Amino acid sequence: MHAAVVVFPGSNCDRDMAVAFERAGAKVSMVWHKDTVMPAGVDLIGIPGGFSFGDYLRCGAIAANSPICQAVKAHGQAGGYVLGICNGFQILTETGMLPGVLLRNAELKYVCRAVGLRVATDQSAYTSGYAKGAEITVPIAHHDGNYHADAATLDRLEAEDRVAFTYADNPNGSARDIAGILSENRRVLGMMPHPERMAETAHGGTDGAALFAGLAAQLVSA
Amino acid sequence: MKARVHIMLKTGVLDPQGEAVRHALGSLGFEGVEAVRQGKVIELDLAPGATEADVTAMCEKLLANTVIESYTVEMS
């Protein structure tokens, strides 16, 4: 598996994400936001957490219009894998690659702690390493993680089994407890929690590691 | 030429910041405020020749997220 991690000014989980991919056996290339093409042979693009462009205007809005995002969109349209975590999820909704939007947390507070997540589907490369319905513990750290979409979109996400993770105890007001969603072809995942920060024993838990391991297993055999 | 863009959350989208302001007004003793919506104003200094259509395109592409926000453009 060859993964590219996109770095924006203000990204701060890019190295954590790269380490998680490497530990799962991937070759990793770091890509700067002003680049316009992906390195040859990239299977998966990671959009990391952080505060791209200072979260000015709206979280992820400026990053979504940076030069590299044309290449990210093209990769997604060609059926490639794209994983957006936290600010990366916000960027993927701003590009239109995933539906909906992340609003300010309902309690207006920045929330930074480990939370319980339910694996809502095992039908994706990202979640195949988990049992459907399993509860895992993964940290969150965000001010704008309140997932919002209109009722028709939410119904469609649920009907098409595209909700990847839900919160066991909703920390931010997200519609229908949604913590992460998949694209129509199930190859683009956006999620607010940080599996890369719960991927080795030194992190205090390894519940996030199966996401990267599952991905690597499917992409190596692909 | 200046353009002023007003961006508001659409009706029906929960505005937690507006709600917090409404609560604060209530606790300061200002009665009779039933709802508060908080938005933002973006002012653009435009080069000669720029049109309202250009500003609308900017709103659609970057300034507003039309999933949740509505906008109005004022030219002066």
GROMACS .gro file of C-alpha atoms in nm:
model
  298
    1MET     CA    1   0.000   0.000   0.000
    2HIS     CA    2   0.128   0.344  -0.092
    3ALA     CA    3  -0.033   0.622   0.111
    4ALA     CA    4   0.001   0.997   0.063
    5VAL     CA    5  -0.058   1.231   0.356
    6VAL     CA    6  -0.152   1.586   0.258
    7VAL     CA    7  -0.001   1.864   0.469
    8PHE     CA    8  -0.173   2.203   0.492
    9PRO     CA    9  -0.050   2.504   0.689
   10GLY     CA   10  -0.198   2.426   1.031
   11SER     CA   11  -0.216   2.048   0.995
   12ASN     CA   12  -0.096   1.892   1.320
   13CYS     CA   13  -0.182   1.523   1.296
   14ASP     CA   14  -0.002   1.461   0.968
   15ARG     CA   15   0.295   1.284   1.125
   16ASP     CA   16   0.074   1.077   1.356
   17MET     CA   17  -0.124   0.965   1.052
   18ALA     CA   18   0.191   0.883   0.857
   19VAL     CA   19   0.327   0.675   1.148
   20ALA     CA   20  -0.003   0.483   1.173
   21PHE     CA   21   0.012   0.403   0.800
   22GLU     CA   22   0.378   0.300   0.825
   23ARG     CA   23   0.313   0.074   1.123
   24ALA     CA   24   0.043  -0.096   0.914
   25GLY     CA   25   0.306  -0.165   0.648
   26ALA     CA   26   0.243   0.120   0.406
   27LYS     CA   27   0.492   0.329   0.214
   28VAL     CA   28   0.410   0.692   0.294
   29SER     CA   29   0.468   1.011   0.094
   30MET     CA   30   0.402   1.352   0.244
   31VAL     CA   31   0.240   1.592  -0.004
   32TRP     CA   32   0.233   1.972   0.034
   33HIS     CA   33  -0.094   2.156  -0.025
   34LYS     CA   34   0.056   2.360  -0.310
   35ASP     CA   35   0.148   2.048  -0.504
   36THR     CA   36  -0.088   1.971  -0.788
   37VAL     CA   37  -0.027   1.602  -0.848
   38MET     CA   38  -0.007   1.295  -0.628
   39PRO     CA   39   0.308   1.076  -0.634
   40ALA     CA   40   0.273   0.792  -0.885
   41GLY     CA   41   0.110   0.475  -0.757
   42VAL     CA   42  -0.073   0.623  -0.457
   43ASP     CA   43  -0.356   0.391  -0.340
   44LEU     CA   44  -0.477   0.596  -0.049
   45ILE     CA   45  -0.477   0.966   0.039
   46GLY     CA   46  -0.490   1.069   0.404
   47ILE     CA   47  -0.623   1.414   0.499
   48PRO     CA   48  -0.503   1.472   0.855
   49GLY     CA   49  -0.644   1.655   1.153
   50GLY     CA   50  -0.541   1.999   1.266
   51PHE     CA   51  -0.647   2.353   1.191
   52SER     CA   52  -0.581   2.404   0.821
   53PHE     CA   53  -0.546   2.773   0.739
   54GLY     CA   54  -0.636   2.853   1.099
   55ASP     CA   55  -0.995   2.735   1.044
   56TYR     CA   56  -1.061   3.084   0.909
   57LEU     CA   57  -1.392   3.141   0.727
   58ARG     CA   58  -1.515   2.785   0.809
   59CYS     CA   59  -1.321   2.476   0.915
   60GLY     CA   60  -1.174   2.315   0.604
   61ALA     CA   61  -1.317   2.567   0.356
   62ILE     CA   62  -0.989   2.721   0.246
   63ALA     CA   63  -0.806   2.387   0.240
   64ALA     CA   64  -1.081   2.241   0.022
   65ASN     CA   65  -0.994   2.499  -0.242
   66SER     CA   66  -0.615   2.458  -0.225
   67PRO     CA   67  -0.437   2.324  -0.538
   68ILE     CA   68  -0.380   1.969  -0.409
   69CYS     CA   69  -0.752   1.917  -0.346
   70GLN     CA   70  -0.815   1.900  -0.721
   71ALA     CA   71  -0.589   1.592  -0.721
   72VAL     CA   72  -0.763   1.454  -0.412
   73LYS     CA   73  -1.101   1.491  -0.584
   74ALA     CA   74  -0.971   1.331  -0.903
   75HIS     CA   75  -0.835   1.037  -0.700
   76GLY     CA   76  -1.174   0.994  -0.533
   77GLN     CA   77  -1.362   1.022  -0.862
   78ALA     CA   78  -1.137   0.754  -1.010
   79GLY     CA   79  -1.237   0.519  -0.726
   80GLY     CA   80  -0.931   0.574  -0.506
   81TYR     CA   81  -0.932   0.557  -0.127
   82VAL     CA   82  -0.940   0.877   0.078
   83LEU     CA   83  -0.937   0.893   0.458
   84GLY     CA   84  -1.014   1.224   0.630
   85ILE     CA   85  -0.978   1.248   1.006
   86CYS     CA   86  -1.111   1.541   1.212
   87ASN     CA   87  -1.014   1.853   1.014
   88GLY     CA   88  -0.971   1.608   0.724
   89PHE     CA   89  -1.340   1.513   0.758
   90GLN     CA   90  -1.434   1.882   0.754
   91ILE     CA   91  -1.224   1.929   0.440
   92LEU     CA   92  -1.390   1.632   0.266
   93THR     CA   93  -1.738   1.773   0.333
   94GLU     CA   94  -1.625   2.116   0.209
   95THR     CA   95  -1.498   1.961  -0.117
   96GLY     CA   96  -1.834   1.789  -0.161
   97MET     CA   97  -1.671   1.444  -0.157
   98LEU     CA   98  -1.885   1.356   0.145
   99PRO     CA   99  -2.232   1.497   0.218
  100GLY     CA  100  -2.322   1.724   0.508
  101VAL     CA  101  -2.116   1.961   0.716
  102LEU     CA  102  -1.957   1.986   1.062
  103LEU     CA  103  -2.108   2.259   1.279
  104ARG     CA  104  -1.986   2.409   1.607
  105ASN     CA  105  -2.033   2.159   1.893
  106ALA     CA  106  -2.380   2.190   2.041
  107GLU     CA  107  -2.240   2.275   2.388
  108LEU     CA  108  -2.005   2.533   2.228
  109LYS     CA  109  -1.708   2.373   2.400
  110TYR     CA  110  -1.389   2.227   2.259
  111VAL     CA  111  -1.401   1.860   2.359
  112CYS     CA  112  -1.077   1.665   2.403
  113ARG     CA  113  -1.111   1.317   2.554
  114ALA     CA  114  -1.145   0.949   2.470
  115VAL     CA  115  -1.499   0.849   2.374
  116GLY     CA  116  -1.682   0.525   2.303
  117LEU     CA  117  -1.756   0.458   1.938
  118ARG     CA  118  -1.978   0.191   1.789
  119VAL     CA  119  -1.871   0.030   1.465
  120ALA     CA  120  -2.187   0.076   1.261
  121THR     CA  121  -2.077  -0.131   0.961
  122ASP     CA  122  -1.801  -0.378   0.886
  123GLN     CA  123  -1.862  -0.340   0.512
  124SER     CA  124  -1.567  -0.119   0.418
  125ALA     CA  125  -1.191  -0.147   0.395
  126TYR     CA  126  -1.169   0.086   0.695
  127THR     CA  127  -1.400  -0.107   0.925
  128SER     CA  128  -1.347  -0.466   0.809
  129GLY     CA  129  -1.100  -0.517   1.095
  130TYR     CA  130  -1.380  -0.468   1.349
  131ALA     CA  131  -1.692  -0.664   1.431
  132LYS     CA  132  -2.012  -0.480   1.344
  133GLY     CA  133  -2.161  -0.340   1.663
  134ALA     CA  134  -1.830  -0.352   1.854
  135GLU     CA  135  -1.763  -0.065   2.092
  136ILE     CA  136  -1.415   0.083   2.072
  137THR     CA  137  -1.245   0.371   2.250
  138VAL     CA  138  -1.090   0.647   2.040
  139PRO     CA  139  -0.999   1.007   2.131
  140ILE     CA  140  -1.171   1.314   1.995
  141ALA     CA  141  -1.036   1.670   1.998
  142HIS     CA  142  -1.255   1.921   1.819
  143HIS     CA  143  -1.464   2.234   1.845
  144ASP     CA  144  -1.664   2.179   1.526
  145GLY     CA  145  -1.759   1.813   1.519
  146ASN     CA  146  -2.137   1.841   1.519
  147TYR     CA  147  -2.234   1.649   1.205
  148HIS     CA  148  -2.528   1.800   1.022
  149ALA     CA  149  -2.714   1.704   0.707
  150ASP     CA  150  -3.076   1.726   0.602
  151ALA     CA  151  -3.312   1.444   0.697
  152ALA     CA  152  -3.320   1.298   0.347
  153THR     CA  153  -2.939   1.274   0.340
  154LEU     CA  154  -2.929   1.116   0.685
  155ASP     CA  155  -3.195   0.863   0.584
  156ARG     CA  156  -2.998   0.777   0.273
  157LEU     CA  157  -2.670   0.735   0.466
  158GLU     CA  158  -2.842   0.494   0.704
  159ALA     CA  159  -3.033   0.307   0.433
  160GLU     CA  160  -2.715   0.257   0.231
  161ASP     CA  161  -2.519   0.140   0.537
  162ARG     CA  162  -2.280   0.434   0.498
  163VAL     CA  163  -2.257   0.534   0.863
  164ALA     CA  164  -1.917   0.394   0.965
  165PHE     CA  165  -1.910   0.490   1.333
  166THR     CA  166  -2.157   0.634   1.583
  167TYR     CA  167  -2.088   0.782   1.926
  168ALA     CA  168  -2.191   0.570   2.224
  169ASP     CA  169  -2.254   0.894   2.417
  170ASN     CA  170  -2.286   1.184   2.172
  171PRO     CA  171  -2.030   1.449   2.279
  172ASN     CA  172  -2.106   1.722   2.024
  173GLY     CA  173  -2.469   1.708   1.916
  174SER     CA  174  -2.408   1.522   1.589
  175ALA     CA  175  -2.720   1.420   1.399
  176ARG     CA  176  -2.811   1.058   1.474
  177ASP     CA  177  -2.489   1.021   1.678
  178ILE     CA  178  -2.284   1.006   1.358
  179ALA     CA  179  -1.906   1.007   1.408
  180GLY     CA  180  -1.798   0.897   1.060
  181ILE     CA  181  -1.946   0.831   0.718
  182LEU     CA  182  -1.855   0.657   0.393
  183SER     CA  183  -1.893   0.769   0.034
  184GLU     CA  184  -2.130   0.593  -0.203
  185ASN     CA  185  -1.857   0.357  -0.326
  186ARG     CA  186  -1.740   0.308   0.038
  187ARG     CA  187  -1.384   0.418  -0.042
  188VAL     CA  188  -1.392   0.763   0.111
  189LEU     CA  189  -1.422   0.778   0.490
  190GLY     CA  190  -1.454   1.093   0.697
  191MET     CA  191  -1.455   1.070   1.076
  192MET     CA  192  -1.409   1.315   1.365
  193PRO     CA  193  -1.237   1.079   1.615
  194HIS     CA  194  -0.863   1.010   1.588
  195PRO     CA  195  -0.783   0.638   1.540
  196GLU     CA  196  -0.418   0.732   1.471
  197ARG     CA  197  -0.391   0.854   1.831
  198MET     CA  198  -0.504   0.516   1.966
  199ALA     CA  199  -0.296   0.285   1.751
  200GLU     CA  200  -0.014   0.157   1.976
  201THR     CA  201   0.023   0.066   2.342
  202ALA     CA  202   0.213   0.386   2.421
  203HIS     CA  203  -0.105   0.576   2.327
  204GLY     CA  204  -0.289   0.406   2.611
  205GLY     CA  205  -0.492   0.185   2.379
  206THR     CA  206  -0.481   0.018   2.040
  207ASP     CA  207  -0.845   0.027   1.930
  208GLY     CA  208  -0.759   0.248   1.633
  209ALA     CA  209  -0.495   0.014   1.491
  210ALA     CA  210  -0.746  -0.223   1.327
  211LEU     CA  211  -0.862   0.057   1.098
  212PHE     CA  212  -0.513   0.095   0.949
  213ALA     CA  213  -0.442  -0.279   0.952
  214GLY     CA  214  -0.773  -0.355   0.775
  215LEU     CA  215  -0.700  -0.091   0.515
  216ALA     CA  216  -0.349  -0.220   0.453
  217ALA     CA  217  -0.474  -0.578   0.421
  218GLN     CA  218  -0.733  -0.484   0.159
  219LEU     CA  219  -0.507  -0.252  -0.036
  220VAL     CA  220  -0.215  -0.495  -0.049
  221SER     CA  221  -0.434  -0.768  -0.192
  222ALA     CA  222  -0.599  -0.523  -0.435
  223MET     CA  223  -1.640   4.934  -0.571
  224LYS     CA  224  -1.724   4.749  -0.254
  225ALA     CA  225  -1.928   4.441  -0.192
  226ARG     CA  226  -2.069   4.340   0.139
  227VAL     CA  227  -2.165   3.976   0.181
  228HIS     CA  228  -2.396   3.877   0.467
  229ILE     CA  229  -2.383   3.510   0.559
  230MET     CA  230  -2.641   3.351   0.787
  231LEU     CA  231  -2.718   2.996   0.889
  232LYS     CA  232  -3.029   2.879   0.710
  233THR     CA  233  -3.355   2.858   0.899
  234GLY     CA  234  -3.382   2.525   1.073
  235VAL     CA  235  -3.007   2.480   1.124
  236LEU     CA  236  -2.934   2.493   1.496
  237ASP     CA  237  -2.723   2.798   1.579
  238PRO     CA  238  -2.561   2.719   1.915
  239GLN     CA  239  -2.376   3.051   1.923
  240GLY     CA  240  -2.696   3.245   1.868
  241GLU     CA  241  -2.858   3.037   2.142
  242ALA     CA  242  -2.574   3.117   2.383
  243VAL     CA  243  -2.618   3.489   2.312
  244ARG     CA  244  -2.994   3.460   2.370
  245HIS     CA  245  -2.932   3.296   2.709
  246ALA     CA  246  -2.679   3.562   2.802
  247LEU     CA  247  -2.923   3.841   2.712
  248GLY     CA  248  -3.187   3.674   2.925
  249SER     CA  249  -2.957   3.645   3.223
  250LEU     CA  250  -2.867   4.016   3.187
  251GLY     CA  251  -3.234   4.095   3.226
  252PHE     CA  252  -3.320   4.175   2.866
  253GLU     CA  253  -3.663   4.027   2.829
  254GLY     CA  254  -3.850   3.954   2.513
  255VAL     CA  255  -3.575   3.811   2.294
  256GLU     CA  256  -3.724   3.497   2.147
  257ALA     CA  257  -3.441   3.395   1.915
  258VAL     CA  258  -3.092   3.507   1.816
  259ARG     CA  259  -2.918   3.410   1.495
  260GLN     CA  260  -2.551   3.493   1.454
  261GLY     CA  261  -2.393   3.534   1.113
  262LYS     CA  262  -2.098   3.708   0.958
  263VAL     CA  263  -2.027   3.996   0.724
  264ILE     CA  264  -1.745   3.987   0.470
  265GLU     CA  265  -1.644   4.312   0.298
  266LEU     CA  266  -1.466   4.298  -0.034
  267ASP     CA  267  -1.285   4.588  -0.202
  268LEU     CA  268  -1.323   4.513  -0.569
  269ALA     CA  269  -1.116   4.620  -0.866
  270PRO     CA  270  -1.300   4.820  -1.133
  271GLY     CA  271  -1.511   4.600  -1.355
  272ALA     CA  272  -1.597   4.336  -1.097
  273THR     CA  273  -1.967   4.257  -1.095
  274GLU     CA  274  -2.225   4.125  -0.856
  275ALA     CA  275  -2.218   3.801  -1.054
  276ASP     CA  276  -1.848   3.766  -0.968
  277VAL     CA  277  -1.924   3.806  -0.599
  278THR     CA  278  -2.206   3.553  -0.623
  279ALA     CA  279  -1.963   3.306  -0.776
  280MET     CA  280  -1.722   3.371  -0.486
  281CYS     CA  281  -2.003   3.299  -0.240
  282GLU     CA  282  -2.093   2.972  -0.411
  283LYS     CA  283  -1.733   2.855  -0.437
  284LEU     CA  284  -1.585   2.963  -0.106
  285LEU     CA  285  -1.751   3.227   0.109
  286ALA     CA  286  -2.068   3.035   0.200
  287ASN     CA  287  -2.135   2.667   0.251
  288THR     CA  288  -2.474   2.649   0.086
  289VAL     CA  289  -2.559   2.325   0.266
  290ILE     CA  290  -2.616   2.527   0.582
  291GLU     CA  291  -2.571   2.894   0.500
  292SER     CA  292  -2.760   3.151   0.297
  293TYR     CA  293  -2.601   3.472   0.173
  294THR     CA  294  -2.694   3.811   0.037
  295VAL     CA  295  -2.470   4.042  -0.164
  296GLU     CA  296  -2.483   4.421  -0.136
  297MET     CA  297  -2.287   4.629  -0.389
  298SER     CA  298  -2.196   4.991  -0.318
   0.00000   0.00000   0.00000
